[in-house]
Tab-separated table of C-alpha atoms in Angstrom:
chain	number	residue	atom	x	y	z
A	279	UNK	CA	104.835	75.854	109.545
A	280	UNK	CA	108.308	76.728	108.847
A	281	UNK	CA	109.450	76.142	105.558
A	282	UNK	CA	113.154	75.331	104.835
A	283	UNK	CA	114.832	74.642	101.518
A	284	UNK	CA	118.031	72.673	101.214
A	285	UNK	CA	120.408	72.725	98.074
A	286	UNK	CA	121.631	69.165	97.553
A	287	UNK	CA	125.472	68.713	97.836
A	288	UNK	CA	127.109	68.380	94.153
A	289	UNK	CA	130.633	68.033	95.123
A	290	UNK	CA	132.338	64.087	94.916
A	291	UNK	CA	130.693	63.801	98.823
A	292	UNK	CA	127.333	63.843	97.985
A	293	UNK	CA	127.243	60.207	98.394
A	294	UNK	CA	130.095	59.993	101.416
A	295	UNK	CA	128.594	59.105	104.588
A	296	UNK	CA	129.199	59.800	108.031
A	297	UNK	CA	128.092	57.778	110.631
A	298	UNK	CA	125.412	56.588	108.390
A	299	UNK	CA	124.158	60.060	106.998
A	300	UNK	CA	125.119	61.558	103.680
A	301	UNK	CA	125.502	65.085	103.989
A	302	UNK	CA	121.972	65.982	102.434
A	303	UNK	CA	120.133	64.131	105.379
A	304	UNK	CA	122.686	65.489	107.800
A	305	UNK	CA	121.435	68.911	107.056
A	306	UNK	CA	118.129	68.113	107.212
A	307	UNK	CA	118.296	66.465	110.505
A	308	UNK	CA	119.875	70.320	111.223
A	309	UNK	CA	116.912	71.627	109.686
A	310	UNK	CA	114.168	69.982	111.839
A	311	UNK	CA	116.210	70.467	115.429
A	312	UNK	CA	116.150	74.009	114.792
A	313	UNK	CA	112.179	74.177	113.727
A	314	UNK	CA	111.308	73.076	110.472
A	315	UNK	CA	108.408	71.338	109.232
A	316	UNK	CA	108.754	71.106	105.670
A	317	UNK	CA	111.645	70.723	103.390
A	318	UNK	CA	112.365	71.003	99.669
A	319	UNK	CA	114.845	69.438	98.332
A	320	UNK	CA	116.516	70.845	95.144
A	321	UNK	CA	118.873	68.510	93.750
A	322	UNK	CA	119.888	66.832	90.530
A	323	UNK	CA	117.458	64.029	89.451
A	324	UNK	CA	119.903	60.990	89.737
A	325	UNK	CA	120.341	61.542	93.426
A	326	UNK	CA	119.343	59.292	95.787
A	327	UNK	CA	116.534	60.645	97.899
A	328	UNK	CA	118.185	60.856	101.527
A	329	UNK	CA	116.863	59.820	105.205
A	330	UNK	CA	114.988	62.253	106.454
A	331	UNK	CA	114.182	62.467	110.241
A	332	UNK	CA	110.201	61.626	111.325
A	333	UNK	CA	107.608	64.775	111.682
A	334	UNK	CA	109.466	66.475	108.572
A	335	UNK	CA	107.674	66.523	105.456
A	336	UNK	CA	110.177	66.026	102.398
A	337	UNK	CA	109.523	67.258	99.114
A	338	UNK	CA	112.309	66.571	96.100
A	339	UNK	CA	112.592	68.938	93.136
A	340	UNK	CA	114.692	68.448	90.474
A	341	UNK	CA	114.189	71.580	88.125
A	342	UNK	CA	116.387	74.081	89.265
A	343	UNK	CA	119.922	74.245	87.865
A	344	UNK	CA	121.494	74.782	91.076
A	345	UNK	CA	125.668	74.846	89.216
A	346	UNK	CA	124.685	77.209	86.742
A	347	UNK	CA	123.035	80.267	89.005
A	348	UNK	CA	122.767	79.236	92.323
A	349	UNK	CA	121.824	83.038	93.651
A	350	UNK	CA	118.740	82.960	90.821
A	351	UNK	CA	117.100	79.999	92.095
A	352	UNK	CA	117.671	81.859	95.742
A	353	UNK	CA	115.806	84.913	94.528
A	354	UNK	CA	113.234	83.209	92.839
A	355	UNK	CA	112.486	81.350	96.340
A	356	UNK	CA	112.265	84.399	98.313
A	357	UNK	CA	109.709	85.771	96.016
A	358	UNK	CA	107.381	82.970	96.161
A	359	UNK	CA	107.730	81.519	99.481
A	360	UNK	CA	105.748	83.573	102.380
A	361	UNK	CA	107.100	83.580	105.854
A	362	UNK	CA	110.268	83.256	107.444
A	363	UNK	CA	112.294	80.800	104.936
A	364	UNK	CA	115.928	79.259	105.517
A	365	UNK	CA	117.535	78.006	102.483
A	366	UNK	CA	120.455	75.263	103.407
A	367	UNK	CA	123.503	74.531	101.086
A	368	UNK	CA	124.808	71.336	102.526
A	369	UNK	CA	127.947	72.058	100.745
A	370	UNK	CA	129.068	74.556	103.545
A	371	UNK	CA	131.326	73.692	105.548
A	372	UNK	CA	130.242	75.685	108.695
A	373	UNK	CA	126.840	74.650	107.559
A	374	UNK	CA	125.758	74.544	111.563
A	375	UNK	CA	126.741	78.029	111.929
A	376	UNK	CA	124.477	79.078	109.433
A	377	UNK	CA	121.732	77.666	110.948
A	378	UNK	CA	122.362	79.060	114.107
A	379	UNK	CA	122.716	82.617	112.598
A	380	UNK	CA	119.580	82.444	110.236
A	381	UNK	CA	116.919	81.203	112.558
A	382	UNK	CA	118.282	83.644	115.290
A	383	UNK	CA	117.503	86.343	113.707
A	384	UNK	CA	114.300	85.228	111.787
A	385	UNK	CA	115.054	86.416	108.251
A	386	UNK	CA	114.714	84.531	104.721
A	387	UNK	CA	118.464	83.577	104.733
A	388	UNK	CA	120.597	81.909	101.444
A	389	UNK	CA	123.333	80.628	102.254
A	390	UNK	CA	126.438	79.965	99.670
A	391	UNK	CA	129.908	78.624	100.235
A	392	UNK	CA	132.730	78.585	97.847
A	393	UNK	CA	135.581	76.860	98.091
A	394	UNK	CA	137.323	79.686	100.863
A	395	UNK	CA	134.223	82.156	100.937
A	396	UNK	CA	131.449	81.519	102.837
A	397	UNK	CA	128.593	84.512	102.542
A	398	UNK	CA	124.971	84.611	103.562
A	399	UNK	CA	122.637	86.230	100.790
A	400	UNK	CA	119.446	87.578	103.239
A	401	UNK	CA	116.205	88.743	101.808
A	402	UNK	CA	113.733	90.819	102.989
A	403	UNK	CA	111.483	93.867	103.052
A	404	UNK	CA	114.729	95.907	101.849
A	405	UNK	CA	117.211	95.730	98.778
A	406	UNK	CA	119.309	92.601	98.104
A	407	UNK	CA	122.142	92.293	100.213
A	408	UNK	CA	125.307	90.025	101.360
A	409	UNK	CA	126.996	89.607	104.162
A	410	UNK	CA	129.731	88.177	105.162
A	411	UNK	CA	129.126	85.559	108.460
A	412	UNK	CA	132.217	83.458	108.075
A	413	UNK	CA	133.118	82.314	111.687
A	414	UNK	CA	130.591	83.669	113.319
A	415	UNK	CA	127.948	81.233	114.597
A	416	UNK	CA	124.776	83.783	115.889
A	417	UNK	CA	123.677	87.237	115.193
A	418	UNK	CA	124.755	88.273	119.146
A	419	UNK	CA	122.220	91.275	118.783
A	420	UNK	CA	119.349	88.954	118.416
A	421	UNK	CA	117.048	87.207	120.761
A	422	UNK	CA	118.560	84.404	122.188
A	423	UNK	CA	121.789	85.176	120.738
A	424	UNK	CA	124.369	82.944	121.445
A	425	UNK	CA	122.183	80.706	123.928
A	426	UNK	CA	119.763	79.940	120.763
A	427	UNK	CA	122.429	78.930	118.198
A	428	UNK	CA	124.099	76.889	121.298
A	429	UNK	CA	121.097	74.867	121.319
A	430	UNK	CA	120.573	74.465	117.620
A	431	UNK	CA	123.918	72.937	116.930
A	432	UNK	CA	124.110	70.440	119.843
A	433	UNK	CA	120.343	69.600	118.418
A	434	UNK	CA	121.704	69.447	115.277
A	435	UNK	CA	123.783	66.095	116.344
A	436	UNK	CA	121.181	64.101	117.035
A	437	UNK	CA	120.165	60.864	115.286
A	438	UNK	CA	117.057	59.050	114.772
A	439	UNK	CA	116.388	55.786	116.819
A	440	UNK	CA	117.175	53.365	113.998
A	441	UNK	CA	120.496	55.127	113.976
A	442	UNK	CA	121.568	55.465	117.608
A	443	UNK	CA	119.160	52.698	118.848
A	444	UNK	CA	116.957	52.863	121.968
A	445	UNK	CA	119.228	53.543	125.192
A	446	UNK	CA	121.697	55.047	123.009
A	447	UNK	CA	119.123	57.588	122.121
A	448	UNK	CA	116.660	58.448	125.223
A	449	UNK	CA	119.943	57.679	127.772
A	450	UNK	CA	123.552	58.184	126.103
A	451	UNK	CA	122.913	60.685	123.597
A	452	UNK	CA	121.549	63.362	126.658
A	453	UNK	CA	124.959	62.973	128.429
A	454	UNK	CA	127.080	62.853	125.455
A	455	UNK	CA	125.286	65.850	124.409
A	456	UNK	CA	126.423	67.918	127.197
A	457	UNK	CA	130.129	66.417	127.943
A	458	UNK	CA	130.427	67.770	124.361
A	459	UNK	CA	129.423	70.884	125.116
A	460	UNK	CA	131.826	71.177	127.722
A	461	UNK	CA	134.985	69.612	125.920
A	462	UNK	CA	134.218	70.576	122.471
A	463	UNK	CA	136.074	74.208	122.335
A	464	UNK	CA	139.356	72.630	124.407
A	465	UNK	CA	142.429	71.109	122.572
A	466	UNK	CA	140.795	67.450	122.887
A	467	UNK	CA	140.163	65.681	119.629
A	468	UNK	CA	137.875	62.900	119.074
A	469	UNK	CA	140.396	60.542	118.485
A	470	UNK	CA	141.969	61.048	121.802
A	471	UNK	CA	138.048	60.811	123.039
A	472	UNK	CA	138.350	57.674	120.939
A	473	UNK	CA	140.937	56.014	122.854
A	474	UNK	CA	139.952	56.995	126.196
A	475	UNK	CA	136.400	55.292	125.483
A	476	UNK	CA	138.891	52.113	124.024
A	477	UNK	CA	140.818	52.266	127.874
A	478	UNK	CA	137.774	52.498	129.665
A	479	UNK	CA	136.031	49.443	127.625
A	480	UNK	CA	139.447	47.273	128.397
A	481	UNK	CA	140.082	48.195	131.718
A	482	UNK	CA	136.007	47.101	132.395
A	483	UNK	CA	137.024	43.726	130.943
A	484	UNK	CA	140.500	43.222	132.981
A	485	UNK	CA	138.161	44.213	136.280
A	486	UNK	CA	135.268	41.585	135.209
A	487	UNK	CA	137.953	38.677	134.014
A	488	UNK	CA	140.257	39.789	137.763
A	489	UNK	CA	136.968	40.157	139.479
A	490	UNK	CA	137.067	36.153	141.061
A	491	UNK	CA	133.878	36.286	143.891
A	492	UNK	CA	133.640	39.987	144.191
A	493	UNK	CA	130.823	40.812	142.974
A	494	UNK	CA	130.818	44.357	143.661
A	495	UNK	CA	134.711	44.481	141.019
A	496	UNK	CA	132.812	42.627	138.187
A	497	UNK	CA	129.997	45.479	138.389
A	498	UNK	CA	132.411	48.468	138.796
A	499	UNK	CA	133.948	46.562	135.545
A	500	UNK	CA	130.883	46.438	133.693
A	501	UNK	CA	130.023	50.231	134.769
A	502	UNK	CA	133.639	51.014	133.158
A	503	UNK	CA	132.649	49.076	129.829
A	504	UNK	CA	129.033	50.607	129.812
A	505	UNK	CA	130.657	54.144	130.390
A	506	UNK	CA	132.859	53.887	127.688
A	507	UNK	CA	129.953	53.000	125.048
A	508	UNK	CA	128.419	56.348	126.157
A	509	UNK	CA	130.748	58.355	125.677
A	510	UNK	CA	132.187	56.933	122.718
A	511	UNK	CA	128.914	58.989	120.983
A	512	UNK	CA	131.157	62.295	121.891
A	513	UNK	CA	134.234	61.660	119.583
A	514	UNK	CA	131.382	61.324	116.458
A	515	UNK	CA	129.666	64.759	117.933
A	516	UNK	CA	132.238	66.747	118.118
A	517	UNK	CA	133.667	65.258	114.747
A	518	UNK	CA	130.392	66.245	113.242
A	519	UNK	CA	130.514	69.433	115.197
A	520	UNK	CA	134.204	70.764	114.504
A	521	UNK	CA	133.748	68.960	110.617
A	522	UNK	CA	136.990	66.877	112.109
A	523	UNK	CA	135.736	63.752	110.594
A	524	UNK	CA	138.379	61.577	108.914
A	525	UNK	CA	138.829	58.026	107.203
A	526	UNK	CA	141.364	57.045	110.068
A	527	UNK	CA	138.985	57.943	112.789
A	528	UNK	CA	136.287	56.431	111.341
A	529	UNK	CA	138.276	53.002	111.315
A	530	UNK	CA	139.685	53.747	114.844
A	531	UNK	CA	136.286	54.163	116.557
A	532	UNK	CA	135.070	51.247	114.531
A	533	UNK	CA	137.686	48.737	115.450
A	534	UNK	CA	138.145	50.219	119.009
A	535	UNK	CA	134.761	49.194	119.816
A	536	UNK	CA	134.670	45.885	118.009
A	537	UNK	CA	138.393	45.218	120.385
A	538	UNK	CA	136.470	46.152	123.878
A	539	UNK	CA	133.120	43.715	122.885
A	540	UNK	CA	135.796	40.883	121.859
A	541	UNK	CA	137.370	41.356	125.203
A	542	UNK	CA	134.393	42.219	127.221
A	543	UNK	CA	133.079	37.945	125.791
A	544	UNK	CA	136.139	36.721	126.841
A	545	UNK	CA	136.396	38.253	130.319
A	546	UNK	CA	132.634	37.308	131.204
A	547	UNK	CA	133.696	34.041	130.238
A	548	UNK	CA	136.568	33.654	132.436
A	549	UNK	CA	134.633	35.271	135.768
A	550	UNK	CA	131.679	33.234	134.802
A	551	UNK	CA	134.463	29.775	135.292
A	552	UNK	CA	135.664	31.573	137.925
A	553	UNK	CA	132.380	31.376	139.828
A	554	UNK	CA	131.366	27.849	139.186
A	555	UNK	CA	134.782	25.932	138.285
A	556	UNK	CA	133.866	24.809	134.362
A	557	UNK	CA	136.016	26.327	131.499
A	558	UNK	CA	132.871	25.504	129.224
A	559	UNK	CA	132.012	29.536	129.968
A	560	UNK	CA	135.504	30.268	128.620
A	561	UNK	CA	134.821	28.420	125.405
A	562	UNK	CA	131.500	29.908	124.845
A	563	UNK	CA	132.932	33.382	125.293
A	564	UNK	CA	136.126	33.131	123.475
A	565	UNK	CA	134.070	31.540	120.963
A	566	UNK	CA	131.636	33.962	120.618
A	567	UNK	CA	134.807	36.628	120.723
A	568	UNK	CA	136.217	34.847	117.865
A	569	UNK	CA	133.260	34.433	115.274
A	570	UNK	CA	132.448	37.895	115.953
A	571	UNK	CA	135.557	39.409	114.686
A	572	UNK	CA	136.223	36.669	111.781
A	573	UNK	CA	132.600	38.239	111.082
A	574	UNK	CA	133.566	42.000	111.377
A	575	UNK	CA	136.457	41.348	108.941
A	576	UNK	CA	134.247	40.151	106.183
A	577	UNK	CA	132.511	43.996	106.777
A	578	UNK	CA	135.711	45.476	107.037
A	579	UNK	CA	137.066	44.287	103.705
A	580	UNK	CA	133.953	45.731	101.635
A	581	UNK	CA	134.177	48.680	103.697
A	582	UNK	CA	138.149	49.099	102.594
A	583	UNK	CA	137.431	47.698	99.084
A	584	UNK	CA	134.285	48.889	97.924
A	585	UNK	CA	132.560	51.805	100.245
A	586	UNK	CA	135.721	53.627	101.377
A	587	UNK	CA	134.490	54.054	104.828
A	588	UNK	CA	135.084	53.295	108.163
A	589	UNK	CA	131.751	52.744	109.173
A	590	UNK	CA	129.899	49.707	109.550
A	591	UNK	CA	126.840	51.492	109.125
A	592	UNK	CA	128.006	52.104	105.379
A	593	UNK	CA	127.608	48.360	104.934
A	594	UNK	CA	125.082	46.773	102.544
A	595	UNK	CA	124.298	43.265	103.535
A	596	UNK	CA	123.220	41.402	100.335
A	597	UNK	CA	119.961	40.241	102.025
A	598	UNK	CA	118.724	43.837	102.196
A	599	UNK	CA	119.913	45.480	99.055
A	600	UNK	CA	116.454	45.542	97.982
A	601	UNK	CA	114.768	47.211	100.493
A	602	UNK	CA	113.706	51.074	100.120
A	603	UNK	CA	116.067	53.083	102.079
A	604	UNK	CA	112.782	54.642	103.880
A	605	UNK	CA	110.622	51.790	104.615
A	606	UNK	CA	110.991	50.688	108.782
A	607	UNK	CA	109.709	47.383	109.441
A	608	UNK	CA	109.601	45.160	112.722
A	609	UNK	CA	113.062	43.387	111.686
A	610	UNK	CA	114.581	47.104	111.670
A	611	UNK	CA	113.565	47.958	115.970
A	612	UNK	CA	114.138	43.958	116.510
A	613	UNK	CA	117.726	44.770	115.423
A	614	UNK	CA	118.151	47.605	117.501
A	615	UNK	CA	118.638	44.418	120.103
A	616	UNK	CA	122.218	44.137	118.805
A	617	UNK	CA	123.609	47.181	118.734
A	618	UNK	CA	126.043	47.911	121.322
A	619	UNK	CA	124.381	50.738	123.151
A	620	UNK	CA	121.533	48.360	124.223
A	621	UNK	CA	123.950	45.406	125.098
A	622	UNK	CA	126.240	47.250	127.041
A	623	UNK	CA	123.485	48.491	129.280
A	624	UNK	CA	121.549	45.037	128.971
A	625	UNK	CA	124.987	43.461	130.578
A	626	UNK	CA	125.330	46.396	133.007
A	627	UNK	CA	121.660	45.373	134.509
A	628	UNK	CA	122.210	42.064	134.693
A	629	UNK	CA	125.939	42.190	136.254
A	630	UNK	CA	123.632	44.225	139.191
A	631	UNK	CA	121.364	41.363	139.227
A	632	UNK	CA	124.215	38.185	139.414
A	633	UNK	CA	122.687	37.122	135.869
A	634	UNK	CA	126.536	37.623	134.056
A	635	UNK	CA	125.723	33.914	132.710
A	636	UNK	CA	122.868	34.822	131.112
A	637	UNK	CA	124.737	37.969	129.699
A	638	UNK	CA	126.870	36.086	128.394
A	639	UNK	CA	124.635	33.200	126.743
A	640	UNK	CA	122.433	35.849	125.434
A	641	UNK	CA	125.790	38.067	124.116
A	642	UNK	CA	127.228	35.241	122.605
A	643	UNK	CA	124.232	33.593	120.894
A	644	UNK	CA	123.974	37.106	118.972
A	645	UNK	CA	127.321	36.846	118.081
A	646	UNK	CA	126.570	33.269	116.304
A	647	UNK	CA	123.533	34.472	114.730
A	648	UNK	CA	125.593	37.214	113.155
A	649	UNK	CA	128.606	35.039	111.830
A	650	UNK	CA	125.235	33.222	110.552
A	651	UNK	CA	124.265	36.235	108.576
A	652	UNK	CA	127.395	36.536	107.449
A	653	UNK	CA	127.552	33.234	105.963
A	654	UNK	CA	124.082	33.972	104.340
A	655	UNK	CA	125.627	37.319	103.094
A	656	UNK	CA	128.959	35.753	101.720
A	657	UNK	CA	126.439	32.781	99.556
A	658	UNK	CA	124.393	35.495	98.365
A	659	UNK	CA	127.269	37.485	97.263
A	660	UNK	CA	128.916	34.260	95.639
A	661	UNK	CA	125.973	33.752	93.704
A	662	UNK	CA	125.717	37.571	92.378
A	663	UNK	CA	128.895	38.244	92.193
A	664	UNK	CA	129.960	41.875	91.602
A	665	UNK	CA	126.453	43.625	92.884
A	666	UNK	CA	128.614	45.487	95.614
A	667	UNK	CA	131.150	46.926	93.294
A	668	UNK	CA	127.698	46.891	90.522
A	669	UNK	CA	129.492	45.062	87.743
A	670	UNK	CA	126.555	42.574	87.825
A	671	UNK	CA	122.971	42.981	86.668
């Protein structure tokens, strides 16, 4: 069993979150890719307790005054705790580093960061010492080395299924993994992987709307589209990776893909009249295009208003606001049905097939059922009015 210990972020964002994760469960998603088993979590009682990935056993403690001595509650830990132990402060900002360098080298680590010094405290057989490990990301010298701590951080930026859904995370997320790899230490930023994944979804459109009776144009089209929802997992990776996230990307990867599903409805909709002569398919997909995004702007203004994020998954629908963060039921993995990594590849399989009509029927009743739940979430809201901003009881 290894046994890992994470310090709670304190600073104002504790509470931020990134792609869904604050950064307290983004470190301890860190801490089970690189081996852990069991974490403690030492944080200040009020917190919320965060997502924690499956096969890691959680433990929250609230005694410790982690402002006032930090580097006590560190020493206590490495004189009660037998075997190799990792303690995690999630407010460091080359917090993957870290992990990379403690685990490499298999010592009871501590790790502290200030606001410009980053140190690692290790403990063991010998007297207390520091070290300074800013910018370096493995102890070369060890087994492994830099192979190891490779490895740990591009484990590190994986998501559990309820986050990145089913194809996203047994198909996209082992190719995004390793374009990431490749591009991550070149002048590319995700916002310019961004935009290329926002080309590649509206060029897939313009070949499936231009596609007429070739068959083998609409595919290539919805190839394009289905391409450009897998890799628009790197720009979030290597935001996570580099700690590049921002509020502006955040919004630009949100709306980008919102844009390419708007026009991806419309263009099946237009080949789809192409092929059998009735503008009713044009309807149902600019339709289904439109209630969609008069939808995604209801989310957008909480998210601008209230959360102060860019991500959807930040969202609290008023039908769910009661529901403990770490219960998964059935209606959770139904969902996963109408997220865009299954969709994309749903519409990919089909367009092989010659079913784009039933893509489209099937795209565009989701998209109704959501401006449904939207409805549902505006008369709930109506009728409570101020739980999001929690100036109601």
């Amino acid at each position: 069993m290894m046994n890992v210990f994470v310090l709670s972020n304190r600073t104002e964002r504790k509470n931020r979150k990134l792609l869904g994760l604050t950064p307290d469960s983004r470190v301890l998603f860190q801490a089970k890719a690189a081996g852990a088993t069991k974490a403690v979590l030492l944080r200040r009682a009020e917190l919320k307790t965060p997502l924690a990935p499956d096969g890691l056993e959680l433990v929250c403690e609230d005694r410790f005054d982690l402002d006032a001595a930090p580097d006590k509650v560190a020493e206590l830990l490495a004189g009660t705790v037998e075997g190799p132990v990792c303690v995690f402060d999630s407010e460091a900002i080359f917090q993957r580093d870290f992990a990379a360098y403690a685990f490499a080298r298999g010592a009871n680590t501590m790790f502290l960061a200030g606001s410009r010094t980053v140190a690692a405290v290790r403990f063991g057989t010998g007297p207390f010492a520091v070290e300074d490990i800013a910018g370096r990301a493995v102890d070369t010298t060890a087994p492994g080395g830099v192979k190891a701590a490779k490895k740990l951080l591009l484990n590190g930026l994986r998501k559990p299924v309820l986050v990145d859904g089913i194809v996203g995370y047994y198909i996209m997320r082992p190719i995004t993994l390793r374009v990431t790899s490749v591009i991550v230490n070149t002048p590319i930023r995700p916002n310019h992987v961004t935009a290329f994944c926002m080309f590649l979804g509206f060029l897939g459109a313009a070949l499936v709307a231009l596609a007429g009776n070739r068959a083998w144009m609409m595919q290539v089209g919805m190839l394009l589209y289905f391409a450009g929802a897998t890799l628009d997992c790197v720009d979030g990776e290597m935001a996570r990776l580099k700690y590049a996230g921002s509020y502006i990307g955040a919004w630009f990867d949100t709306i980008s893909d919102d844009l390419t599903t708007a026009a991806m409805l419309v263009a099946m909709g237009f080949y789809q009249s192409q092929m059998t002569g009735s503008t009713l398919w044009v309807m149902i997909g600019a339709t289904a295009a439109l209630v969609f995004m008069v939808g995604e702007v209801w989310v957008y203004y909480w998210l601008a208003t209230v959360y102060h994020s860019g991500d959807v998954l930040d969202f609290q629908w008023a039908t769910g606001r009661k529901k403990k963060p770490s219960a998964e039921t059935f209606t959770d993995y139904l969902s996963l049905m109408a997220k865009r990594d299954f969709f994309s590849f749903a519409l990919l399989v089909m367009s092989l097939f010659g079913l784009v009509s039933w893509g489209l029927v099937w795209l565009s009743f989701m998209m109704y059922v959501f401006i449904v739940y939207v409805l549902v979430d505006i008369v709930l809201s109506l009728k409570n009015r101020g739980w999001r901003t929690g100036s109601s009881n």
